[in-house]
Coordinates of C-alpha atoms in Angstrom, one line a residue:
G1 CA 0.0 0.0 0.0
D2 CA 0.8 3.7 0.0
F3 CA 2.0 3.7 -3.6
P4 CA 0.5 6.2 -6.0
G5 CA -3.1 5.1 -6.6
A6 CA -2.9 2.3 -4.1
P7 CA -4.9 2.1 -0.9
R8 CA -3.2 1.6 2.5
D9 CA -3.1 -2.0 3.7
A10 CA -5.5 -1.9 6.6
N11 CA -3.9 -5.0 8.1
R12 CA -0.4 -3.5 8.3
P13 CA 0.3 -2.1 11.8
K14 CA 1.1 1.5 12.1
R15 CA 3.8 3.0 14.2
A16 CA 3.2 6.0 16.3
F17 CA 5.4 9.0 15.7
D18 CA 6.1 11.2 18.7
P19 CA 6.8 14.7 17.3
V20 CA 7.9 16.0 20.8
D21 CA 10.6 13.5 21.5
R22 CA 11.1 12.6 17.8
I23 CA 11.2 8.9 18.6
F24 CA 9.2 5.9 17.4
T25 CA 7.2 3.9 19.8
S26 CA 5.4 0.7 19.4
P27 CA 1.6 0.8 20.1
T28 CA 2.3 -0.1 23.7
G29 CA 5.1 2.4 24.3
A30 CA 8.8 3.2 23.8
M31 CA 11.2 0.5 22.8
S32 CA 13.2 -0.8 25.8
P33 CA 16.9 -1.0 25.4
P34 CA 18.6 -4.4 25.3
P35 CA 20.8 -5.6 28.2
G36 CA 24.5 -5.2 28.7
V37 CA 27.0 -2.8 30.4
H38 CA 30.5 -1.6 29.8
P39 CA 33.5 -3.8 30.6
G40 CA 35.7 -2.8 33.5
G41 CA 38.2 -3.9 36.0
H42 CA 41.2 -3.5 33.8
P43 CA 43.4 -0.3 33.7
A44 CA 42.7 0.2 30.0
C45 CA 39.0 0.0 30.6
D46 CA 39.1 2.1 33.7
A47 CA 41.0 4.9 31.9
M48 CA 38.4 5.0 29.2
Y49 CA 35.2 4.3 31.1
G50 CA 35.9 5.6 34.6
T51 CA 35.3 3.8 37.9
T52 CA 34.6 0.1 37.6
T53 CA 31.3 -1.0 39.1
A54 CA 30.7 -4.4 40.8
A55 CA 28.8 -5.6 37.7
D56 CA 31.7 -4.5 35.5
A57 CA 34.1 -6.4 37.6
T58 CA 32.0 -9.5 37.5
M59 CA 31.8 -9.4 33.7
N60 CA 35.5 -8.5 33.5
E61 CA 36.3 -11.6 35.5
R62 CA 34.2 -13.7 33.2
Y63 CA 36.0 -12.1 30.2
F64 CA 39.5 -12.9 31.4
S65 CA 38.5 -16.4 32.4
L66 CA 37.1 -17.2 29.0
Y67 CA 39.8 -15.3 27.1
A68 CA 42.5 -17.2 29.0
K69 CA 40.9 -20.4 27.8
G70 CA 40.8 -19.1 24.2
K71 CA 37.0 -19.3 24.0
T72 CA 34.6 -17.0 22.2
P73 CA 31.2 -17.2 23.7
P74 CA 28.2 -17.9 21.4
G75 CA 26.7 -14.9 19.6
S76 CA 29.7 -12.6 20.1
S77 CA 33.0 -11.7 18.5
T78 CA 34.9 -11.8 21.8
P79 CA 34.3 -12.9 25.4
A80 CA 34.3 -9.2 26.4
A81 CA 31.6 -8.5 23.9
E82 CA 29.5 -11.4 25.2
A83 CA 29.9 -10.1 28.7
R84 CA 28.8 -6.6 27.7
D85 CA 26.0 -7.9 25.4
A86 CA 24.2 -10.2 27.8
G87 CA 24.6 -12.5 30.7
D88 CA 22.7 -13.6 33.8
D89 CA 24.4 -10.9 35.9
A90 CA 24.2 -8.1 33.3
P91 CA 21.8 -5.3 34.3
Q92 CA 19.4 -3.6 31.9
R93 CA 21.4 -1.5 29.5
K94 CA 20.8 2.3 29.4
W95 CA 22.1 3.9 26.2
N96 CA 23.9 7.2 26.1
H97 CA 23.0 8.5 22.7
L98 CA 25.4 10.9 21.0
P99 CA 23.7 14.2 20.2
V100 CA 23.3 15.2 16.5
D101 CA 25.9 18.0 16.7
S102 CA 28.5 15.5 18.0
I103 CA 27.5 13.0 15.4
R104 CA 28.1 15.5 12.6
A105 CA 31.4 16.5 14.2
E106 CA 32.6 13.0 13.6
F107 CA 32.5 13.5 9.8
P108 CA 35.1 15.8 8.2
A109 CA 32.9 16.3 5.1
L110 CA 30.2 17.8 7.3
I111 CA 32.3 20.3 9.2
D112 CA 35.5 21.1 7.2
A113 CA 35.7 24.5 5.6
N114 CA 37.0 23.1 2.4
H115 CA 33.6 21.5 1.8
D116 CA 32.1 24.9 1.7
G117 CA 28.7 24.1 3.3
W118 CA 27.5 21.3 1.0
A119 CA 24.8 19.0 2.2
F120 CA 25.3 15.4 1.1
M121 CA 22.1 13.7 0.1
E122 CA 23.4 11.0 -2.3
N123 CA 24.2 8.6 0.5
A124 CA 22.6 5.6 -1.2
G125 CA 25.6 5.8 -3.6
G126 CA 28.0 6.0 -0.6
S127 CA 28.0 7.6 2.8
Q128 CA 30.5 9.9 4.3
V129 CA 33.0 8.4 6.7
P130 CA 33.9 9.4 10.2
R131 CA 37.4 10.8 10.6
R132 CA 38.3 7.7 12.7
V133 CA 37.8 5.5 9.7
A134 CA 40.3 7.5 7.6
D135 CA 42.7 7.8 10.5
A136 CA 42.6 4.1 11.1
M137 CA 43.4 3.2 7.5
H138 CA 46.2 5.8 7.5
H139 CA 47.6 4.5 10.7
Y140 CA 47.5 0.9 9.5
M141 CA 49.3 1.7 6.2
C142 CA 52.0 3.6 8.1
N143 CA 52.6 1.1 10.8
N144 CA 51.3 -2.4 9.9
Y145 CA 51.3 -2.6 6.1
V146 CA 52.8 -6.1 5.9
Q147 CA 51.6 -9.5 4.8
L148 CA 49.6 -11.8 7.1
G149 CA 50.8 -14.9 8.9
A150 CA 54.5 -14.1 8.9
G151 CA 54.9 -14.4 12.7
Y152 CA 56.7 -11.1 13.5
P153 CA 55.0 -8.3 15.5
H154 CA 53.9 -6.2 12.6
S155 CA 52.4 -9.2 10.8
D156 CA 50.7 -10.3 14.0
R157 CA 49.0 -6.9 14.3
A158 CA 47.9 -7.2 10.7
D159 CA 46.4 -10.6 11.4
A160 CA 44.5 -9.2 14.4
T161 CA 43.2 -6.3 12.3
V162 CA 41.8 -8.5 9.6
H163 CA 40.3 -10.9 12.1
R164 CA 38.6 -8.1 14.0
A165 CA 37.2 -6.7 10.8
H166 CA 35.5 -10.0 9.9
Q167 CA 34.2 -10.5 13.4
L168 CA 32.9 -6.9 13.4
V169 CA 30.9 -7.5 10.2
K170 CA 29.6 -10.8 11.5
T171 CA 28.4 -9.1 14.7
F172 CA 26.8 -6.2 12.7
A173 CA 25.0 -8.7 10.4
G174 CA 23.6 -10.7 13.3
V175 CA 25.4 -14.0 12.6
R176 CA 24.7 -16.5 15.4
P177 CA 27.0 -19.5 15.7
C178 CA 25.7 -23.1 15.3
S179 CA 26.9 -23.8 18.8
A180 CA 24.3 -21.3 20.1
G181 CA 21.5 -22.7 18.0
G182 CA 22.0 -20.4 15.0
A183 CA 22.6 -21.0 11.4
G184 CA 26.3 -20.1 11.8
G185 CA 28.2 -18.9 8.8
E186 CA 31.0 -16.5 7.8
V187 CA 31.4 -13.1 6.2
I188 CA 33.4 -12.7 3.0
L189 CA 35.0 -9.3 2.2
G190 CA 35.6 -8.0 -1.3
S191 CA 35.8 -4.9 -3.3
S192 CA 32.1 -4.5 -3.6
S193 CA 28.8 -6.3 -3.3
T194 CA 28.7 -6.4 -7.1
Q195 CA 32.0 -8.3 -7.2
L196 CA 31.0 -10.6 -4.4
L197 CA 27.7 -11.6 -5.9
A198 CA 29.3 -12.2 -9.3
T199 CA 31.9 -14.4 -7.7
L200 CA 29.2 -16.3 -5.8
A201 CA 27.1 -16.9 -8.9
S202 CA 30.2 -18.4 -10.6
C203 CA 30.4 -21.0 -7.8
F204 CA 27.0 -22.3 -8.7
D205 CA 27.9 -23.3 -12.2
V206 CA 28.5 -27.0 -11.3
L207 CA 25.3 -27.2 -9.2
H208 CA 22.6 -26.2 -11.8
S209 CA 21.4 -27.6 -15.1
V210 CA 18.3 -27.9 -17.3
G211 CA 15.2 -28.5 -15.1
D212 CA 16.3 -26.2 -12.3
E213 CA 14.6 -22.8 -11.9
I214 CA 16.0 -19.4 -10.8
V215 CA 13.7 -16.6 -9.6
V216 CA 15.0 -13.0 -9.8
Q217 CA 13.4 -9.9 -8.5
R218 CA 13.6 -7.0 -11.0
A219 CA 13.2 -4.1 -8.6
G220 CA 16.8 -4.3 -7.4
H221 CA 20.3 -3.2 -8.4
E222 CA 21.8 -5.1 -11.3
A223 CA 24.4 -6.5 -8.9
N224 CA 21.9 -9.2 -7.7
I225 CA 20.2 -9.6 -11.1
G226 CA 22.9 -10.0 -13.8
P227 CA 24.9 -12.8 -12.1
W228 CA 21.8 -15.0 -12.0
V229 CA 20.7 -14.2 -15.5
N230 CA 24.1 -15.2 -16.7
L231 CA 24.0 -18.4 -14.6
S232 CA 20.7 -19.3 -16.2
R233 CA 22.3 -18.9 -19.6
R234 CA 25.3 -20.9 -18.7
S235 CA 23.5 -23.7 -17.0
G236 CA 20.3 -23.9 -19.0
A237 CA 18.2 -23.4 -15.8
K238 CA 14.9 -21.7 -16.3
L239 CA 14.8 -18.0 -15.4
S240 CA 11.6 -16.6 -13.9
W241 CA 11.1 -12.9 -13.2
W242 CA 9.4 -11.4 -10.2
Y243 CA 8.2 -8.2 -11.7
P244 CA 7.3 -4.9 -9.9
G245 CA 3.7 -4.8 -8.7
S246 CA 0.8 -3.2 -10.6
N247 CA 0.9 -0.5 -8.0
G248 CA 4.6 0.3 -8.8
G249 CA 5.9 -1.5 -5.8
A250 CA 8.8 -3.9 -5.5
G251 CA 6.6 -6.9 -6.2
E252 CA 3.4 -8.7 -5.2
L253 CA 3.6 -11.7 -3.0
A254 CA 0.8 -13.5 -4.9
E255 CA 3.0 -13.3 -8.0
L256 CA 6.0 -14.6 -6.2
E257 CA 4.0 -17.5 -4.8
R258 CA 2.9 -18.3 -8.4
I259 CA 6.4 -18.4 -9.9
V260 CA 8.2 -20.3 -7.0
T261 CA 8.0 -24.0 -7.6
K262 CA 9.4 -27.3 -6.3
D263 CA 12.1 -26.9 -9.0
T264 CA 13.2 -23.4 -7.8
K265 CA 16.9 -23.7 -6.7
I266 CA 17.7 -19.9 -6.4
V267 CA 15.7 -16.9 -5.4
A268 CA 17.5 -13.5 -5.7
L269 CA 15.9 -10.7 -3.8
C270 CA 16.4 -7.0 -3.0
H271 CA 15.7 -6.1 0.6
V272 CA 15.3 -2.4 -0.2
S273 CA 15.2 -1.1 -3.8
N274 CA 17.9 1.6 -4.2
L275 CA 15.3 3.5 -6.3
L276 CA 12.0 2.8 -4.6
G277 CA 13.2 2.9 -1.0
E278 CA 10.6 0.2 -0.2
I279 CA 11.3 -2.4 2.4
I280 CA 10.1 -5.8 1.5
D281 CA 8.7 -8.2 4.1
L282 CA 11.7 -10.4 4.1
P283 CA 10.7 -12.8 6.9
R284 CA 7.3 -13.5 5.2
I285 CA 9.0 -13.9 1.8
V286 CA 11.5 -16.4 3.2
E287 CA 8.7 -18.4 4.8
L288 CA 6.8 -18.4 1.5
I289 CA 9.9 -19.6 -0.5
R290 CA 10.8 -22.3 2.0
S291 CA 7.2 -23.7 1.8
R292 CA 7.2 -24.0 -2.0
A293 CA 10.8 -24.2 -3.4
A294 CA 13.2 -27.1 -3.6
R295 CA 14.6 -28.1 -0.2
D296 CA 18.1 -26.8 -1.1
C297 CA 16.9 -23.6 -2.6
Q298 CA 19.3 -20.7 -1.9
I299 CA 17.8 -17.4 -0.9
I300 CA 20.3 -14.6 -1.9
V301 CA 19.5 -11.1 -0.7
D302 CA 20.9 -7.7 -1.7
G303 CA 20.8 -5.7 1.5
V304 CA 22.9 -2.8 0.3
A305 CA 20.1 -0.2 0.5
F306 CA 18.8 -1.6 3.8
A307 CA 22.0 -1.8 5.8
P308 CA 22.5 1.9 6.5
H309 CA 19.1 2.3 8.0
R310 CA 18.0 -0.8 9.9
P311 CA 19.6 -3.7 11.9
I312 CA 20.6 -6.7 9.8
E313 CA 19.3 -10.0 11.2
V314 CA 20.6 -12.7 8.9
D315 CA 20.1 -15.5 11.4
K316 CA 16.6 -14.4 12.4
W317 CA 15.5 -14.1 8.8
G318 CA 16.8 -17.5 7.7
V319 CA 18.5 -16.3 4.5
D320 CA 21.3 -18.3 2.9
W321 CA 23.3 -15.3 1.5
Y322 CA 23.1 -11.6 2.3
A323 CA 25.3 -8.9 0.7
F324 CA 25.8 -5.3 1.8
S325 CA 28.3 -2.5 1.3
P326 CA 30.1 -1.1 4.4
Y327 CA 31.1 2.0 2.4
K328 CA 27.4 2.9 2.5
V329 CA 27.4 2.3 6.3
Y330 CA 30.0 4.9 7.1
G331 CA 33.0 2.6 6.4
P332 CA 35.7 2.1 3.8
H333 CA 34.9 1.1 0.2
V334 CA 34.5 -2.6 0.7
G335 CA 31.7 -5.2 0.1
A336 CA 30.5 -7.9 2.5
L337 CA 28.7 -11.2 1.8
F338 CA 27.3 -13.4 4.6
G339 CA 26.9 -17.1 3.9
S340 CA 25.3 -19.5 6.3
A341 CA 27.2 -22.6 7.4
K342 CA 24.8 -24.8 5.4
A343 CA 25.0 -22.6 2.3
L344 CA 28.8 -22.6 2.4
E345 CA 28.9 -26.4 2.4
L346 CA 27.2 -26.4 -1.0
V347 CA 29.8 -24.3 -2.9
T348 CA 33.6 -24.1 -3.2
G349 CA 35.3 -20.8 -3.3
P350 CA 37.3 -19.9 -6.4
N351 CA 40.6 -19.2 -4.7
H352 CA 43.7 -21.3 -5.5
Y353 CA 43.3 -25.1 -5.7
F354 CA 45.7 -25.8 -2.9
I355 CA 43.7 -23.7 -0.4
D356 CA 41.5 -25.9 1.6
P357 CA 37.8 -25.4 0.7
K358 CA 37.1 -25.2 4.4
Q359 CA 39.2 -22.1 4.8
V360 CA 36.3 -19.7 4.6
P361 CA 36.3 -16.8 4.1
Y362 CA 39.8 -17.0 2.5
K363 CA 38.7 -19.5 -0.1
F364 CA 36.3 -16.8 -1.5
E365 CA 38.6 -13.8 -1.0
L366 CA 40.7 -13.9 -4.2
G367 CA 44.1 -12.4 -3.4
G368 CA 42.9 -11.6 0.1
C369 CA 40.8 -8.8 1.3
S370 CA 42.0 -5.2 1.6
H371 CA 43.9 -5.1 4.9
E372 CA 43.7 -1.3 5.2
A373 CA 40.0 -1.5 4.6
C374 CA 39.8 -3.9 7.5
A375 CA 41.4 -1.3 9.7
G376 CA 38.7 1.1 8.5
L377 CA 36.0 -1.5 9.3
V378 CA 37.2 -1.8 12.9
A379 CA 37.0 2.0 13.2
M380 CA 33.5 1.9 11.7
G381 CA 32.6 -0.4 14.5
G382 CA 34.0 2.1 17.0
Y383 CA 31.8 4.8 15.5
L384 CA 28.7 2.6 15.8
R385 CA 29.5 2.0 19.4
R386 CA 30.1 5.7 20.1
L387 CA 26.6 6.5 18.7
V388 CA 24.9 4.7 21.6
T389 CA 27.5 4.8 24.4
G390 CA 29.2 8.2 24.0
V391 CA 32.5 6.3 24.4
Q392 CA 35.4 7.7 22.4
P393 CA 37.4 4.6 21.4
N394 CA 41.1 5.1 21.2
D395 CA 41.3 4.3 17.5
P396 CA 43.5 3.8 15.7
S397 CA 45.1 1.8 18.5
L398 CA 46.0 -1.1 16.3
D399 CA 49.7 -1.2 17.1
R400 CA 49.7 -3.1 20.4
A401 CA 50.6 -6.7 21.1
P402 CA 48.1 -9.3 19.6
D403 CA 47.1 -10.4 23.1
D404 CA 46.4 -6.9 24.3
L405 CA 42.9 -6.1 25.5
N406 CA 42.0 -3.8 22.6
I407 CA 43.3 -6.1 19.9
A408 CA 41.3 -8.9 21.5
G409 CA 38.3 -6.8 20.5
D410 CA 36.8 -5.8 23.8
L411 CA 36.3 -2.3 22.5
D412 CA 34.5 -3.4 19.4
P413 CA 30.7 -3.0 19.4
T414 CA 28.6 -5.9 20.7
R415 CA 25.5 -7.1 18.9
A416 CA 23.3 -5.2 21.3
E417 CA 25.2 -2.0 20.6
C418 CA 25.0 -2.6 16.8
V419 CA 21.3 -3.0 17.0
A420 CA 20.9 0.0 19.2
A421 CA 23.0 2.1 16.9
C422 CA 20.8 1.1 13.9
E423 CA 17.6 1.8 15.8
Y424 CA 19.0 5.2 16.9
M425 CA 19.9 6.0 13.3
T426 CA 16.3 5.2 12.3
R427 CA 15.0 7.6 14.9
L428 CA 17.3 10.4 13.7
E429 CA 16.3 9.8 10.1
Q430 CA 12.6 10.1 10.7
T431 CA 12.0 13.8 11.0
P432 CA 13.9 14.6 7.8
Q433 CA 12.1 11.6 6.1
T434 CA 8.7 12.8 7.3
V435 CA 9.3 16.3 6.0
L436 CA 10.7 15.2 2.6
A437 CA 8.0 12.5 2.1
G438 CA 5.3 15.0 2.8
Y439 CA 6.6 17.5 0.4
L440 CA 7.2 15.0 -2.4
S441 CA 3.8 13.5 -1.9
R442 CA 2.1 16.9 -2.2
M443 CA 4.1 17.7 -5.4
H444 CA 3.2 14.3 -6.8
E445 CA -0.5 14.8 -6.1
R446 CA -0.4 18.3 -7.7
G447 CA 1.1 16.8 -10.8
F448 CA 4.6 18.4 -10.7
I449 CA 6.5 15.2 -10.2
R450 CA 6.0 11.4 -10.4
V451 CA 7.3 9.7 -7.3
I452 CA 8.3 6.1 -7.8
G453 CA 8.0 4.1 -4.5
P454 CA 5.8 4.4 -1.4
L455 CA 4.1 7.8 -0.8
T456 CA 4.6 7.5 2.9
D457 CA 7.0 8.3 5.7
D458 CA 6.2 5.0 7.6
P459 CA 9.6 3.5 8.7
S460 CA 8.1 0.0 8.5
V461 CA 7.5 0.6 4.8
R462 CA 10.4 2.6 3.5
V463 CA 13.9 4.1 4.2
P464 CA 14.7 7.7 3.3
T465 CA 15.7 7.0 -0.3
F466 CA 13.3 8.9 -2.7
S467 CA 13.2 8.9 -6.5
F468 CA 11.1 11.0 -8.8
V469 CA 10.8 12.5 -12.3
P470 CA 9.5 15.9 -13.1
T471 CA 6.2 16.0 -15.1
T472 CA 5.9 19.6 -16.0
G473 CA 7.0 21.1 -19.3
G474 CA 10.6 22.2 -19.6
V475 CA 11.7 20.7 -16.4
T476 CA 14.1 17.7 -16.6
V477 CA 15.9 15.5 -14.2
A478 CA 19.1 17.3 -15.2
S479 CA 17.7 20.8 -14.5
V480 CA 16.4 19.6 -11.1
V481 CA 19.8 18.3 -10.1
A482 CA 21.5 21.4 -11.4
A483 CA 19.2 23.6 -9.2
A484 CA 20.1 21.5 -6.2
H485 CA 23.8 21.7 -6.9
A486 CA 23.5 25.5 -7.2
S487 CA 22.2 25.5 -3.7
K488 CA 25.1 23.3 -2.5
I489 CA 23.0 20.2 -2.1
A490 CA 24.6 17.0 -3.5
I491 CA 22.0 14.8 -5.2
R492 CA 22.1 13.1 -8.6
S493 CA 20.1 11.7 -11.5
G494 CA 20.6 8.5 -13.4
N495 CA 19.4 4.9 -13.5
M496 CA 21.4 3.9 -10.4
Y497 CA 22.0 0.5 -12.0
G498 CA 18.2 -0.2 -11.7
V499 CA 17.8 -0.3 -15.5
R500 CA 15.3 -3.2 -15.6
L501 CA 13.1 -1.6 -12.9
L502 CA 13.0 1.7 -14.8
E503 CA 12.1 -0.1 -18.0
D504 CA 9.3 -1.8 -16.2
L505 CA 8.0 1.6 -15.0
N506 CA 8.3 3.1 -18.5
I507 CA 11.0 5.5 -17.5
D508 CA 13.9 5.9 -19.9
P509 CA 17.0 4.5 -18.2
E510 CA 19.2 6.8 -20.3
V511 CA 17.6 9.7 -18.5
G512 CA 16.8 8.1 -15.2
V513 CA 15.3 9.7 -12.1
V514 CA 16.3 12.3 -9.5
R515 CA 17.3 10.5 -6.3
V516 CA 17.6 12.0 -2.9
S517 CA 18.9 9.6 -0.2
L518 CA 19.2 10.6 3.5
V519 CA 20.9 9.1 6.4
H520 CA 21.1 9.8 10.1
Y521 CA 23.5 12.8 9.9
N522 CA 21.2 14.7 7.5
T523 CA 19.1 17.4 9.2
E524 CA 15.7 18.9 8.9
E525 CA 17.3 22.2 8.0
E526 CA 19.2 20.5 5.1
V527 CA 15.9 19.1 3.8
A528 CA 14.3 22.5 4.1
A529 CA 17.0 23.9 1.9
L530 CA 16.5 21.2 -0.6
I531 CA 12.7 21.9 -0.7
T532 CA 13.5 25.6 -1.4
A533 CA 15.7 24.6 -4.3
L534 CA 13.2 22.2 -5.7
N535 CA 10.4 24.7 -5.5
E536 CA 12.4 27.2 -7.5
V537 CA 12.8 24.8 -10.5
L538 CA 9.5 22.9 -10.2
L539 CA 7.2 25.9 -9.6
G540 CA 9.2 28.4 -11.6

């Protein structure tokens, strides 16, 4: 519902928006924070967090006990993270959210004079990065820029950095180990989600043939479309399209139910369209697919446009593969691909023949991942943690001994902190999203533009990525973008690699759409400036 000309789905629960506190509450009240407290009882922790409490000391004792035994508790990247995240003796966590001014101060692009007051609203193409991310990469390249596994101190520090980066991404994605009753799995790092998904598709060549079926959603980025189209051609498997809905949405469930059969071996989905901004009901879709497709059907999800705005829950959703791009989540230019333990057993990575197939993720990381990007990922985790704790991690502190407290990862965010950070970002986004959605909806209704995607600000339906085309004479997507640029607002036009979707919506991909994409550091004042610029060109 809530697409142009479509009625609202009366069965979909509404979320209440509190304009006073600018937070979202459930129908029964505000969201309660998850459990967990800071670590403590160690000089490094005391110096950063202050006086150690009794609860801190208890968790710290547990941390050192487990760490001394070389154990990593279920559901966490480190014993310290497990201790902070949960535990029988962990009190209810109270978050210390970072104010918006402090958040913006983390990003050089938002404060430095050389950027001359520009507002960045093309975040779906790549977010800005906190200074700590750039500093960590610089520090790594100046101090630890050596090969892995060599056994000398610099190499040991490099090993620790790459390991921490993978663990951070697993924590962020919600990977739960098999030992804790989860699906397990690993995270593979690469140059981009596009590269990772293309590599993954090539691994399926020997598994599919005539008689198999592949279902592909057309509303997404070509990254999770083209590889499966090509696999169909190579293998002879039947290709079935899940087209956009008649209401202009990402796709109708009844149509998906019709095209998924007992012969369906792959379903490629887009969690959020990078043009529509619509969030699909992934849990419901996964359930539908599991009930109708082949038992070993692989569900492969492009989560690139979802990840900057909401918590990723790969274990909870039950997907086999999930790709996203940390460079759109305030990190370095790198892609990440989760594969469940069961899914990884089906395929063999393409790295050198003498590398054991069980060496995952290395078997899939041709030539290895970017080590300096791994340092940036670790720092990205520090930023996420700072959002909800106010703690200023001492990054880049990647030059200590491998058994040091920080290298062990105790300062990396826990799962609870990652979820809380994403929920806080959702709250920060909502007022700008509400203002922009309301304006674009009015202009759509008055016939000045055509919005593609949901005409709503409901955070259960969409993220703050909006696309539209002007419909009045003499106004083009190029002139709209030019007007925004003249007001120092960075947006863009184009097809955003959603060529098939635009073709289905009868929009010329060579011309494309105007896209405005917000994240948590964008402000209501920036949106007001954008609206002023749009009015000048659309209303004349």
